Coordinates of C-alpha atoms in Angstrom, one line a residue:
Chain A
X1 CA 1.2 -47.2 -0.4
X2 CA 1.8 -47.9 -4.1
X3 CA -1.9 -47.9 -4.9
X4 CA -2.2 -44.5 -3.1
X5 CA 0.7 -43.1 -5.2
X6 CA -0.9 -44.3 -8.5
X7 CA -4.3 -42.9 -7.5
X8 CA -2.6 -39.6 -6.6
X9 CA -0.7 -39.4 -9.9
X10 CA -3.9 -40.4 -11.9
X11 CA -5.8 -37.7 -10.0
X12 CA -3.2 -35.0 -10.8
X13 CA -3.0 -36.1 -14.4
X14 CA -6.8 -36.1 -14.9
X15 CA -7.0 -32.8 -13.1
X16 CA -4.6 -31.2 -15.5
X17 CA -6.8 -32.0 -18.6
X18 CA -9.2 -29.1 -19.3
X19 CA -12.5 -30.8 -19.1
X20 CA -15.4 -28.3 -18.7
X21 CA -18.3 -30.0 -17.0
X22 CA -18.9 -26.7 -15.3
X23 CA -19.7 -23.7 -17.6
X24 CA -16.8 -21.7 -19.0
X25 CA -16.6 -18.5 -17.0
X26 CA -16.3 -15.5 -19.3
X27 CA -15.8 -11.9 -18.2
X28 CA -16.6 -9.3 -20.9
X29 CA -15.4 -5.7 -20.7
X30 CA -18.7 -4.5 -22.1
X31 CA -22.2 -6.0 -22.4
X32 CA -22.0 -6.1 -26.2
X33 CA -19.0 -8.5 -26.0
X34 CA -20.9 -10.4 -23.3
X35 CA -24.1 -10.7 -25.3
X36 CA -22.2 -12.1 -28.3
X37 CA -20.4 -14.5 -25.9
X38 CA -23.7 -15.6 -24.5
X39 CA -24.9 -16.3 -28.1
X40 CA -21.8 -18.4 -29.1
X41 CA -21.4 -20.1 -25.7
X42 CA -25.1 -20.8 -25.1
X43 CA -25.7 -22.9 -21.9
X44 CA -22.0 -23.9 -21.7
X45 CA -20.8 -20.5 -20.5
X46 CA -21.4 -18.1 -17.6
X47 CA -21.0 -14.5 -18.7
X48 CA -20.5 -11.4 -16.6
X49 CA -19.9 -7.9 -18.0
X50 CA -17.8 -5.4 -16.1
X51 CA -19.2 -2.3 -17.9
X52 CA -22.8 -1.4 -17.8
X53 CA -24.8 -0.2 -20.8
X54 CA -24.6 3.4 -19.8
X55 CA -21.0 3.3 -18.5
X56 CA -18.5 5.5 -20.2
X57 CA -16.3 2.7 -21.6
X58 CA -13.2 5.0 -21.5
X59 CA -13.1 5.4 -17.8
X60 CA -14.5 2.5 -15.8
X61 CA -13.2 2.5 -12.2
X62 CA -11.4 -0.7 -11.1
X63 CA -13.2 -2.0 -8.0
X64 CA -11.7 -5.0 -6.1
X65 CA -15.0 -6.8 -6.5
X66 CA -14.4 -6.8 -10.3
X67 CA -10.8 -8.1 -9.8
X68 CA -12.1 -11.0 -7.7
X69 CA -14.6 -11.9 -10.5
X70 CA -11.7 -11.9 -13.0
X71 CA -9.7 -14.1 -10.7
X72 CA -12.3 -16.9 -11.1
X73 CA -12.7 -16.5 -14.9
X74 CA -11.5 -18.7 -17.8
X75 CA -11.7 -16.1 -20.5
X76 CA -11.5 -12.3 -20.5
X77 CA -12.9 -10.4 -23.5
X78 CA -11.2 -7.0 -24.0
X79 CA -12.4 -4.2 -26.3
X80 CA -8.8 -3.3 -27.1
X81 CA -7.5 -0.3 -29.2
X82 CA -6.6 1.4 -25.9
X83 CA -10.3 1.9 -25.0
X84 CA -10.4 -0.3 -21.9
X85 CA -7.0 0.1 -20.3
X86 CA -8.8 -0.6 -17.1
X87 CA -9.1 -4.2 -18.3
X88 CA -5.4 -4.6 -18.0
X89 CA -5.6 -3.5 -14.3
X90 CA -8.3 -6.0 -13.7
X91 CA -6.5 -8.9 -15.4
X92 CA -3.1 -8.1 -13.7
X93 CA -4.8 -7.5 -10.3
X94 CA -6.6 -10.9 -10.6
X95 CA -3.4 -12.9 -10.4
X96 CA -5.2 -15.4 -12.6
X97 CA -2.6 -17.6 -14.2
X98 CA -4.9 -19.6 -16.4
X99 CA -7.1 -16.8 -17.9
X100 CA -7.2 -16.5 -21.7
X101 CA -7.3 -12.8 -22.7
X102 CA -9.0 -12.1 -26.0
X103 CA -8.6 -8.8 -27.7
X104 CA -11.9 -8.6 -29.5
X105 CA -10.6 -5.9 -31.9
X106 CA -8.5 -8.5 -33.6
X107 CA -9.5 -8.6 -37.3
X108 CA -11.5 -5.3 -37.2
X109 CA -11.0 -2.8 -40.0
X110 CA -10.2 0.1 -37.7
X111 CA -11.5 3.5 -38.7
X112 CA -10.0 7.0 -37.9
X113 CA -6.5 5.6 -37.4
X114 CA -4.5 8.8 -36.9
X115 CA -1.5 9.4 -39.2
X116 CA 1.5 11.4 -38.0
X117 CA 2.4 12.5 -34.5
X118 CA -0.3 12.0 -31.9
X119 CA -0.4 14.2 -28.8
X120 CA -2.9 15.6 -26.3
X121 CA -3.4 18.7 -28.4
X122 CA -5.7 16.4 -30.5
X123 CA -7.8 15.6 -27.4
X124 CA -8.2 12.1 -26.1
X125 CA -7.3 10.4 -29.4
X126 CA -6.5 6.7 -29.4
X127 CA -3.3 6.0 -31.4
X128 CA -4.7 2.7 -32.7
X129 CA -7.8 4.3 -34.1
X130 CA -11.5 4.7 -33.2
X131 CA -12.4 2.0 -30.7
X132 CA -16.2 2.0 -30.8
X133 CA -16.3 -0.8 -33.4
X134 CA -19.0 -2.9 -31.8
X135 CA -21.6 -0.3 -33.1
X136 CA -21.2 -1.7 -36.6
X137 CA -23.2 -5.0 -36.4
X138 CA -21.0 -6.6 -39.1
X139 CA -18.1 -6.2 -36.7
X140 CA -20.2 -8.3 -34.3
X141 CA -19.4 -11.2 -36.6
X142 CA -15.7 -10.6 -36.1
X143 CA -16.1 -10.3 -32.4
X144 CA -18.1 -13.6 -32.4
X145 CA -15.3 -15.3 -34.4
X146 CA -12.8 -14.1 -31.7
X147 CA -15.0 -15.5 -29.0
X148 CA -15.4 -18.8 -30.9
X149 CA -11.6 -19.2 -31.2
X150 CA -11.2 -18.6 -27.5
X151 CA -13.9 -21.1 -26.5
X152 CA -12.4 -23.7 -28.8
X153 CA -9.1 -23.3 -27.0
X154 CA -10.5 -23.4 -23.5
X155 CA -13.2 -26.0 -24.1
X156 CA -12.3 -28.0 -27.2
X157 CA -14.7 -30.9 -26.4
X158 CA -17.6 -28.6 -27.2
X159 CA -16.1 -27.0 -30.4
X160 CA -18.9 -28.3 -32.7
X161 CA -21.5 -26.7 -30.4
X162 CA -19.8 -23.4 -30.5
X163 CA -19.2 -23.5 -34.2
X164 CA -22.9 -24.2 -34.8
X165 CA -23.8 -21.2 -32.6
X166 CA -21.3 -19.0 -34.5
X167 CA -22.8 -20.0 -37.8
X168 CA -26.3 -19.2 -36.5
X169 CA -25.1 -15.8 -35.1
X170 CA -23.4 -15.0 -38.4
X171 CA -26.5 -15.9 -40.4
X172 CA -28.8 -14.0 -38.1
X173 CA -26.6 -10.9 -38.0
X174 CA -26.4 -10.8 -41.8
X175 CA -30.2 -11.1 -42.1
X176 CA -30.7 -8.4 -39.5
X177 CA -28.2 -6.1 -41.2
X178 CA -30.2 -6.4 -44.4
X179 CA -33.4 -5.5 -42.5
X180 CA -31.7 -2.6 -40.7
X181 CA -30.2 -1.2 -43.9
X182 CA -33.6 -1.3 -45.5
X183 CA -35.0 0.7 -42.6
X184 CA -32.1 3.2 -42.7
X185 CA -32.3 3.6 -46.5
X186 CA -34.3 6.9 -46.2
X187 CA -31.4 8.3 -44.1
X188 CA -28.7 7.1 -46.5
X189 CA -26.1 9.8 -47.3
X190 CA -27.7 12.3 -44.7
X191 CA -25.6 14.4 -42.4
X192 CA -25.9 13.9 -38.7
X193 CA -24.2 15.3 -35.6
X194 CA -22.8 13.1 -32.8
X195 CA -21.7 14.2 -29.3
X196 CA -18.5 12.1 -29.1
X197 CA -16.8 10.2 -32.0
X198 CA -18.5 7.0 -30.9
X199 CA -20.8 6.7 -33.9
X200 CA -18.3 6.5 -36.7
X201 CA -18.7 2.7 -37.3
X202 CA -22.5 3.0 -37.0
X203 CA -22.5 5.8 -39.5
X204 CA -20.2 4.0 -41.8
X205 CA -22.3 0.8 -42.1
X206 CA -25.6 2.7 -42.6
X207 CA -24.1 5.4 -44.9
X208 CA -24.6 8.4 -42.6
X209 CA -22.3 11.4 -42.8
X210 CA -21.1 12.7 -39.5
X211 CA -20.9 16.5 -40.2
X212 CA -19.7 17.5 -36.8
X213 CA -19.3 16.6 -33.1
X214 CA -20.6 18.4 -30.0
X215 CA -17.1 17.9 -28.6
X216 CA -14.6 20.1 -30.5
X217 CA -12.0 17.3 -30.0
X218 CA -12.5 13.9 -28.4
X219 CA -13.0 14.3 -24.6
X220 CA -12.9 18.1 -24.7
X221 CA -16.0 19.9 -23.5
X222 CA -17.8 22.2 -26.1
X223 CA -17.1 25.9 -26.0
X224 CA -19.7 28.6 -26.9
X225 CA -17.9 29.4 -30.1
X226 CA -17.8 25.8 -31.2
X227 CA -21.5 25.3 -30.5
X228 CA -22.3 28.5 -32.3
X229 CA -20.4 27.3 -35.4
X230 CA -22.1 23.9 -35.1
X231 CA -25.6 25.6 -34.9
X232 CA -24.8 27.5 -38.1
X233 CA -23.7 24.2 -39.8
X234 CA -26.9 22.4 -38.6
X235 CA -29.1 25.3 -40.0
X236 CA -27.2 25.6 -43.2
X237 CA -27.3 21.9 -44.0
X238 CA -30.7 21.2 -42.4
X239 CA -29.3 18.5 -40.2
X240 CA -32.1 16.8 -38.2
X241 CA -30.4 14.1 -36.1
X242 CA -28.0 14.5 -33.1
X243 CA -26.7 11.2 -31.5
X244 CA -25.8 11.5 -27.9
X245 CA -24.4 8.9 -25.5
X246 CA -26.5 8.7 -22.3
X247 CA -23.5 9.6 -20.0
X248 CA -22.9 13.0 -21.5
X249 CA -24.5 16.2 -20.1
X250 CA -27.6 17.5 -21.9
X251 CA -26.8 21.2 -21.8
X252 CA -24.9 21.5 -25.1
X253 CA -27.3 19.3 -27.1
X254 CA -30.3 21.2 -25.7
X255 CA -28.7 24.5 -26.7
X256 CA -28.3 23.2 -30.2
X257 CA -31.9 21.8 -30.2
X258 CA -33.2 25.2 -29.1
X259 CA -31.2 27.1 -31.6
X260 CA -31.8 24.9 -34.6
X261 CA -34.6 22.4 -33.9
X262 CA -32.3 19.4 -34.3
X263 CA -33.7 16.3 -32.7
X264 CA -31.7 14.7 -29.9
X265 CA -31.5 10.9 -29.8
X266 CA -30.0 9.8 -26.6
X267 CA -28.7 6.2 -26.5
X268 CA -26.6 4.1 -24.2
X269 CA -23.3 3.2 -26.1
X270 CA -23.8 -0.5 -25.2
X271 CA -26.6 -3.0 -25.1
X272 CA -28.6 -3.3 -22.0
X273 CA -27.2 -6.6 -20.7
X274 CA -25.4 -9.8 -21.7
X275 CA -28.4 -11.8 -22.8
X276 CA -27.9 -13.4 -26.3
X277 CA -30.5 -11.2 -28.1
X278 CA -29.4 -7.9 -26.4
X279 CA -26.7 -7.0 -28.9
X280 CA -29.4 -7.1 -31.7
X281 CA -32.0 -5.3 -29.6
X282 CA -29.7 -2.4 -29.1
X283 CA -29.5 -1.8 -32.9
X284 CA -33.3 -2.4 -33.1
X285 CA -33.9 0.4 -30.6
X286 CA -31.4 2.9 -32.2
X287 CA -32.6 2.2 -35.8
X288 CA -36.3 2.2 -34.9
X289 CA -35.9 5.6 -33.2
X290 CA -33.9 7.5 -35.8
X291 CA -35.6 6.0 -38.9
X292 CA -39.1 6.7 -37.7
Chain B
X1 CA 22.7 -28.2 4.5
X2 CA 19.1 -27.3 4.1
X3 CA 20.1 -23.7 3.8
X4 CA 22.6 -24.4 1.1
X5 CA 20.1 -26.3 -1.0
X6 CA 17.2 -23.8 -0.5
X7 CA 18.9 -20.7 -1.7
X8 CA 19.8 -21.9 -5.2
X9 CA 16.3 -23.4 -5.5
X10 CA 14.7 -20.0 -4.7
X11 CA 16.9 -18.3 -7.2
X12 CA 16.1 -20.9 -9.8
X13 CA 12.3 -20.5 -9.0
X14 CA 12.6 -16.7 -9.4
X15 CA 14.5 -17.0 -12.6
X16 CA 12.0 -19.4 -14.1
X17 CA 9.0 -17.3 -12.8
X18 CA 10.4 -14.1 -14.2
X19 CA 11.2 -15.7 -17.5
X20 CA 14.8 -14.5 -17.6
X21 CA 16.4 -17.8 -18.1
X22 CA 17.0 -16.8 -21.8
X23 CA 18.5 -13.4 -22.8
X24 CA 16.0 -11.2 -24.6
X25 CA 16.5 -8.2 -26.7
X26 CA 16.5 -5.0 -24.7
X27 CA 14.7 -1.8 -25.7
X28 CA 11.9 -3.4 -27.6
X29 CA 9.3 -1.2 -26.0
X30 CA 9.9 2.0 -24.0
X31 CA 8.2 2.4 -20.6
X32 CA 5.2 4.7 -20.2
X33 CA 6.6 8.0 -19.0
X34 CA 4.5 10.7 -17.2
X35 CA 5.4 14.0 -15.8
X36 CA 3.2 15.6 -13.1
X37 CA 3.5 19.2 -12.1
X38 CA 1.8 20.5 -8.9
X39 CA 1.9 24.3 -8.7
X40 CA 0.5 25.5 -5.4
X41 CA -0.3 29.0 -4.1
X42 CA -1.1 29.7 -0.4
X43 CA -2.0 32.4 1.9
X44 CA -2.0 31.6 5.6
X45 CA -2.2 33.5 8.8
X46 CA 0.0 31.0 10.6
X47 CA 2.2 33.2 12.8
X48 CA 4.8 30.5 13.1
X49 CA 5.7 30.9 9.4
X50 CA 7.9 33.6 8.0
X51 CA 5.6 34.2 5.1
X52 CA 2.4 34.5 7.1
X53 CA -0.2 36.7 5.5
X54 CA 1.8 36.9 2.3
X55 CA 0.5 34.9 -0.7
X56 CA 3.1 32.4 -1.9
X57 CA 3.6 30.6 -5.1
X58 CA 5.5 27.3 -5.2
X59 CA 6.3 24.8 -7.9
X60 CA 5.6 22.1 -5.4
X61 CA 6.8 18.6 -6.1
X62 CA 7.2 17.5 -9.7
X63 CA 6.9 13.8 -10.3
X64 CA 8.6 11.9 -13.1
X65 CA 7.0 8.4 -13.5
X66 CA 8.4 5.5 -15.4
X67 CA 6.1 2.5 -15.6
X68 CA 6.2 -0.7 -17.6
X69 CA 5.8 -4.4 -17.8
X70 CA 9.1 -6.1 -17.2
X71 CA 7.8 -9.4 -18.6
X72 CA 4.5 -11.2 -18.7
X73 CA 4.7 -11.8 -14.9
X74 CA 5.8 -8.5 -13.5
X75 CA 5.7 -4.7 -13.7
X76 CA 8.2 -2.1 -12.6
X77 CA 7.7 1.5 -11.5
X78 CA 9.9 4.4 -10.8
X79 CA 8.7 7.7 -9.3
X80 CA 11.3 10.5 -9.0
X81 CA 10.3 13.7 -7.3
X82 CA 11.9 17.1 -7.7
X83 CA 11.1 19.8 -5.2
X84 CA 12.6 22.4 -3.0
X85 CA 14.6 19.7 -1.2
X86 CA 16.2 18.3 -4.3
X87 CA 15.5 15.1 -6.3
X88 CA 14.4 12.0 -4.5
X89 CA 13.4 8.5 -5.5
X90 CA 9.9 8.4 -4.0
X91 CA 9.1 4.9 -5.3
X92 CA 11.1 2.2 -7.2
X93 CA 9.6 -1.3 -7.1
X94 CA 9.0 -4.5 -8.9
X95 CA 5.6 -6.1 -8.6
X96 CA 5.3 -9.8 -9.5
X97 CA 1.6 -10.2 -10.0
X98 CA 1.4 -13.4 -12.1
X99 CA 2.9 -16.9 -12.2
X100 CA 3.0 -17.4 -8.4
X101 CA 0.7 -20.0 -6.8
X102 CA -2.4 -19.5 -4.7
X103 CA -3.2 -15.9 -5.7
X104 CA 0.1 -14.7 -4.3
X105 CA 1.8 -11.5 -5.5
X106 CA 5.1 -10.1 -4.4
X107 CA 6.4 -6.5 -4.4
X108 CA 9.9 -5.3 -3.5
X109 CA 11.7 -2.0 -3.5
X110 CA 10.7 1.4 -2.2
X111 CA 7.0 2.2 -2.2
X112 CA 4.2 4.0 -0.4
X113 CA 3.0 1.6 2.3
X114 CA -0.5 0.2 1.9
X115 CA -1.6 1.4 5.3
X116 CA -5.2 2.5 4.9
X117 CA -6.7 4.1 1.9
X118 CA -5.0 7.5 1.5
X119 CA -1.3 6.7 2.3
X120 CA -0.7 4.4 -0.8
X121 CA -2.0 7.1 -3.2
X122 CA 0.1 10.1 -4.3
X123 CA -1.3 13.3 -2.8
X124 CA -2.0 14.8 -6.3
X125 CA -4.6 12.0 -6.7
X126 CA -6.6 13.2 -3.7
X127 CA -9.7 15.2 -4.3
X128 CA -8.4 17.9 -2.0
X129 CA -5.1 19.7 -1.5
X130 CA -2.4 18.2 0.9
X131 CA -2.7 15.2 3.2
X132 CA -4.9 15.4 6.3
X133 CA -2.8 16.5 9.2
X134 CA -3.9 13.4 11.2
X135 CA -1.9 11.3 8.7
X136 CA 1.3 13.1 9.3
X137 CA 0.7 13.1 13.1
X138 CA -0.2 9.4 13.4
X139 CA 1.7 7.5 10.7
X140 CA 5.5 7.0 10.7
X141 CA 7.5 9.1 8.2
X142 CA 7.9 12.9 7.9
X143 CA 6.2 13.1 4.5
X144 CA 4.0 10.0 4.2
X145 CA 4.7 6.4 5.2
X146 CA 7.1 5.5 2.4
X147 CA 9.6 2.6 2.9
X148 CA 12.0 0.2 1.4
X149 CA 10.5 -3.3 1.9
X150 CA 9.2 -6.5 0.5
X151 CA 5.5 -7.3 0.4
X152 CA 3.6 -10.6 0.0
X153 CA -0.1 -10.4 -0.6
X154 CA -2.8 -13.0 -1.2
X155 CA -6.2 -12.7 -2.8
X156 CA -8.3 -14.9 -0.7
X157 CA -10.8 -17.3 -2.3
X158 CA -14.3 -15.8 -1.8
X159 CA -17.7 -16.0 -3.3
X160 CA -19.9 -13.4 -5.1
X161 CA -18.5 -9.9 -5.3
X162 CA -16.7 -10.2 -2.0
X163 CA -12.9 -9.5 -2.4
X164 CA -10.5 -10.1 0.4
X165 CA -6.8 -9.5 0.4
X166 CA -4.2 -10.1 3.1
X167 CA -0.8 -8.5 2.8
X168 CA 2.3 -8.6 4.9
X169 CA 5.4 -6.4 4.5
X170 CA 8.8 -6.5 6.0
X171 CA 10.2 -3.0 5.8
X172 CA 13.5 -1.2 6.5
X173 CA 11.8 0.7 9.3
X174 CA 13.6 4.1 8.8
X175 CA 10.3 6.0 8.9
X176 CA 10.0 5.1 12.6
X177 CA 13.3 6.8 13.5
X178 CA 14.1 9.3 10.7
X179 CA 17.0 10.9 12.6
X180 CA 19.0 7.8 13.2
X181 CA 21.3 6.1 10.7
X182 CA 21.1 2.7 12.2
X183 CA 18.5 0.6 10.6
X184 CA 16.0 -1.6 12.5
X185 CA 13.4 -3.5 10.5
X186 CA 9.7 -3.1 11.0
X187 CA 6.6 -4.8 9.6
X188 CA 3.1 -4.0 8.2
X189 CA 0.0 -6.1 7.9
X190 CA -3.3 -5.3 6.2
X191 CA -6.6 -7.1 5.7
X192 CA -8.9 -5.4 3.2
X193 CA -12.4 -6.4 2.1
X194 CA -14.5 -5.1 -0.7
X195 CA -18.0 -5.9 -1.9
X196 CA -20.6 -4.5 -4.3
X197 CA -23.9 -3.3 -2.9
X198 CA -26.7 -3.3 -5.6
X199 CA -24.1 -4.0 -8.3
X200 CA -23.0 -0.4 -8.5
X201 CA -22.1 0.8 -5.0
X202 CA -18.7 -0.5 -3.8
X203 CA -17.9 -0.7 -0.1
X204 CA -14.3 -1.2 1.1
X205 CA -13.5 -1.9 4.7
X206 CA -9.9 -2.5 5.9
X207 CA -7.7 -2.8 8.9
X208 CA -3.9 -2.1 9.0
X209 CA -1.2 -2.5 11.6
X210 CA 2.5 -1.6 11.6
X211 CA 5.3 -1.8 14.1
X212 CA 8.8 -0.4 14.1
X213 CA 11.6 0.7 16.3
X214 CA 11.6 4.4 17.2
X215 CA 14.8 4.4 19.2
X216 CA 17.5 2.0 18.0
X217 CA 19.6 2.3 21.1
X218 CA 16.8 1.3 23.5
X219 CA 14.8 -0.7 21.0
X220 CA 11.6 1.1 21.9
X221 CA 8.7 0.5 19.6
X222 CA 5.9 2.4 17.8
X223 CA 2.8 0.5 16.9
X224 CA 0.0 2.0 14.8
X225 CA -3.4 0.4 14.2
X226 CA -5.8 1.7 11.5
X227 CA -9.3 1.0 10.3
X228 CA -10.7 2.5 7.1
X229 CA -14.0 2.6 5.2
X230 CA -14.8 3.9 1.7
X231 CA -17.8 3.9 -0.5
X232 CA -18.9 5.7 -3.7
X233 CA -22.6 6.2 -4.5
X234 CA -23.6 7.0 -8.1
X235 CA -26.3 9.7 -8.1
X236 CA -26.7 9.9 -11.8
X237 CA -24.7 9.1 -14.9
X238 CA -22.5 12.2 -14.3
X239 CA -22.6 12.6 -10.5
X240 CA -21.5 10.6 -7.5
X241 CA -20.7 10.9 -3.9
X242 CA -17.5 9.4 -2.3
X243 CA -17.5 8.9 1.5
X244 CA -14.3 7.9 3.2
X245 CA -12.8 7.7 6.7
X246 CA -9.9 6.3 8.6
X247 CA -9.2 5.9 12.3
X248 CA -5.7 5.7 13.7
X249 CA -4.4 4.5 17.1
X250 CA -0.7 5.2 17.8
X251 CA 1.1 3.5 20.7
X252 CA 4.7 4.8 21.0
X253 CA 7.2 4.0 23.6
X254 CA 8.9 7.4 24.3
X255 CA 12.3 7.3 26.1
X256 CA 12.3 10.1 28.7
X257 CA 15.7 9.2 30.2
X258 CA 18.4 8.6 27.6
X259 CA 20.9 7.3 30.1
X260 CA 18.7 4.5 31.5
X261 CA 16.3 4.0 28.6
X262 CA 13.3 4.4 30.8
X263 CA 10.2 5.1 28.7
X264 CA 6.5 5.9 28.8
X265 CA 3.8 4.6 26.6
X266 CA 2.3 7.5 24.6
X267 CA -1.1 6.4 23.4
X268 CA -2.9 8.6 20.9
X269 CA -5.8 8.4 18.5
X270 CA -7.2 10.4 15.6
X271 CA -9.3 10.1 12.5
X272 CA -10.4 11.9 9.3
X273 CA -13.6 11.7 7.3
X274 CA -14.5 13.3 4.0
X275 CA -17.3 13.6 1.6
X276 CA -16.5 14.4 -2.1
X277 CA -19.4 15.2 -4.4
X278 CA -18.8 15.0 -8.1
X279 CA -21.7 17.4 -8.9
X280 CA -21.1 17.8 -12.6
X281 CA -19.2 16.2 -15.4
X282 CA -15.9 17.8 -14.6
X283 CA -16.5 19.4 -11.2
X284 CA -16.2 18.2 -7.6
X285 CA -16.6 19.8 -4.2
X286 CA -16.5 18.5 -0.6
X287 CA -15.2 18.8 2.9
X288 CA -12.7 16.9 5.0
X289 CA -12.6 16.9 8.8
X290 CA -9.7 15.5 10.9
X291 CA -8.7 15.5 14.5
X292 CA -5.8 14.0 16.5
X293 CA -3.9 14.1 19.7
X294 CA -0.5 15.6 19.0
X295 CA 2.7 13.6 19.9
X296 CA 3.9 16.5 22.1
X297 CA 0.8 16.5 24.4
X298 CA -1.8 13.7 24.1
X299 CA -4.2 15.6 26.4
X300 CA -4.8 18.1 23.6
X301 CA -6.9 17.6 20.5
X302 CA -6.1 19.4 17.2
X303 CA -8.9 19.7 14.7
X304 CA -9.0 20.7 11.1
X305 CA -11.8 21.4 8.6
X306 CA -11.1 21.9 5.0
X307 CA -13.5 22.7 2.1
X308 CA -12.5 22.1 -1.4
X309 CA -13.7 22.5 -5.0
X310 CA -12.0 21.1 -8.1
X311 CA -12.3 21.2 -11.9
X312 CA -10.6 18.8 -14.3
X313 CA -10.6 19.6 -18.0
X314 CA -9.6 16.2 -19.4
X315 CA -9.3 13.7 -16.5
X316 CA -6.0 14.3 -14.7
X317 CA -4.2 16.1 -17.5
X318 CA -5.3 19.5 -16.2
X319 CA -6.8 19.9 -12.7
X320 CA -7.5 23.1 -10.8
X321 CA -8.3 22.9 -7.0
X322 CA -9.2 25.6 -4.5
X323 CA -9.3 24.9 -0.8
X324 CA -9.9 26.7 2.5
X325 CA -8.6 25.2 5.6
X326 CA -9.3 26.1 9.2
X327 CA -6.8 24.5 11.6
X328 CA -7.8 24.6 15.3
X329 CA -5.0 23.5 17.6
X330 CA -6.3 23.3 21.1
X331 CA -3.3 25.1 22.6
X332 CA -2.8 28.0 20.1
X333 CA -4.7 30.3 17.7
X334 CA -6.8 29.1 14.9
X335 CA -5.0 29.2 11.5
X336 CA -6.8 30.0 8.3
X337 CA -5.3 29.0 5.0
X338 CA -6.4 29.5 1.4
X339 CA -4.9 27.3 -1.2
X340 CA -4.9 27.0 -4.9
X341 CA -3.4 24.1 -6.8
X342 CA -2.9 23.4 -10.5
X343 CA -2.0 19.8 -11.4
X344 CA -0.9 19.1 -14.9
X345 CA 0.0 15.7 -16.2
X346 CA 1.8 14.7 -19.4
X347 CA 1.8 11.1 -20.6
X348 CA -0.5 8.2 -20.5
X349 CA -3.6 8.4 -18.3
X350 CA -3.6 6.1 -15.4
X351 CA -6.5 3.8 -14.7
X352 CA -8.8 5.0 -11.9
X353 CA -8.4 2.7 -8.9
X354 CA -11.1 2.7 -6.2

C-alpha cells in the first residue's frame, strides 16, 4: 500500500513538470503568425492556423471545430490590436486552463493610432491603431521574438533550439529585406492606391505613399462620388498601382482601372499556409508582381 | 454531517475559482455597452388584427446590452429590453468558462435556453424578420424559451475537428406554465456535435430535450424533443449559402377535467428549414418554410413560407430587411404580411458565432 502511494505521488509530481516529448501545439490566428511559429519551433511544434490566407481577418466566424482545436493547444498566437476579437471567443470557449495566450502585436511600433475621440463616424477604426502589422517583414522579427518567449516558457528544455532558430529567422529576414528593398527601389516615394487600409505597414517599409483608399473610410463601401474623386486623383498624379485584398469585390477597382488605366494587384492579405518559408514567399509574390 | 461540511467547501471552491478571495479595485474597466434598435413596419391582411390592411410602424424591442469579463475566469452579461410592454430583463447571467476541471463550464441566471440553433440567438441576429411560427408553437414560453436556471456543460474529448458538447440545465420552469405563480422546476439537456468538412464547410448536428410542469396543481408535464442541423457553404470569397433546419416534437399532458385532474396526451410535431444566400458583399436573400400542428387542434397543420432580403452597411451596425410572409393555417384564410425592419446597433461589434 505504501509503495503504491509513493508511486502515485511520484507519478503526479512528474506529471506536473512540463516536459514536452510531444510537439508543442500552437494555434495561430493567421497563417503569417503560424508560418513564423513553424520557423522558430521547427520540428518541436505542431502549428494550426485558424484564418486562411484569403480570409478577411476582421471577421472570421467562430466554428465549434476551431474551439475544440484551441482546447488541445499549448499556445495561442493572437494578432491583437482589436483585429481578431474572435480569438477571444475561441480561447474562452475552449475552456483550456493551461493555454498560453500571446499577443503578437507586443513590441510593434503601431501606425495610424487615432488621436482624440473615436466613434463609428470614422468607419471601422481600431482604437489601438492599424492592425495589419505583419505586412512589414521587419515586424516579422518582433512576432518571432514573441513566439520565442512563449516557447521558452512552455518548453524550456528546448530553449537553445528555439533561440538558434530565432537567430536564423532574424538573419534571413534582414537579408531578405535588403533584397526586397533593392527590388522596390524604383517604386520608392511613388504614390499608390489601396482598397482597405491594410497596406500601411507594407508601404511604410518600402517607402510607398498611399494617396487614397477605395473605401472612403475603413469598412465603408465606396460611393460613386468617392470613386470619381479617386479617379481624378489617379489621373492627376499618374498613379499606376492599386493594391486590393482578395476578399473585396472587383467592381470598384475595375471601374477605376477602366477610367484611369491603373493596374490592379490583387493579393491575399496573409501568406498561403503555415510552412516556415510561406511568410517570406508572400512578400516575394507581392514584390515580384508590383516591381516588375 | 456530510451536508454541513460540503456547503462551506463548495463556497470556498467558488471563491477560489472566481478569484474573489482578495478585494480588488472596482471600476477599473467599464463593461462593453451596446444598444440595438429594431424598428419594424408591417402590412398584413390578418382579419383577426385591428390594424389589418393598415401599414404600421413600431419601435419594436430596443435592447441594452452590458457585457464584460468579471475576472479571468468568468464573464457577465445583462440584456434589458424596452418595448410596448415596458422594460424587462431578458438575460442576466454569469458564465464561468475557465478554471473548472474537465472542460466544464457553468452558467447561472436568466438566459435564452440553448434548445436547438435559433432559440439561443436574439431574433435581431436572424437573417429574416421574426421567429418562425413553429418555434412559438412548439417551445415553452410566450416569446421565446427564456428561463432562470443553472447550466453545466462539458466539452467532450474528441479528435480532429470533431467538437462535441453536452449540457444540462435545471430551470425555474415558468415558461411551461406562464399563467401560474407557483414555480415548478424543469430541466433541459442538449448534445451538440460539429465538424469541418473540407476544412471550410462546418456541419453542426444537435439534439435537445426539455421537460417541465404545465399544470402545477395536477403536475402534468410538457416534454419537447428537438433535432437540428446547420451548414454554411462558401461559394466564393464574398458569397456563401447557409442551410439550417430544426424538428420539434411536443408531448404535453393537457388537463381536460380540472376537478379530477384527468388529462390527455397532446402529441404534436413541426419543423422549419431555411436557405440564406449571401449573394454579394453586403446582401443576403433567402426563404424559410415552417409547419406545425397547433396546440388547439393537432389534426390540423399550419404552414408558413417567408421570403427575405437584407442589406448590411457595416456588419450589424446598420441592417435593412424586407420580408414577405404567407401564413396558411389549415382552418382559416391565408394571411399575407409584408414586413420591413431596420436594425441599428451602437457599441462594440459582437463576434460572429456559427
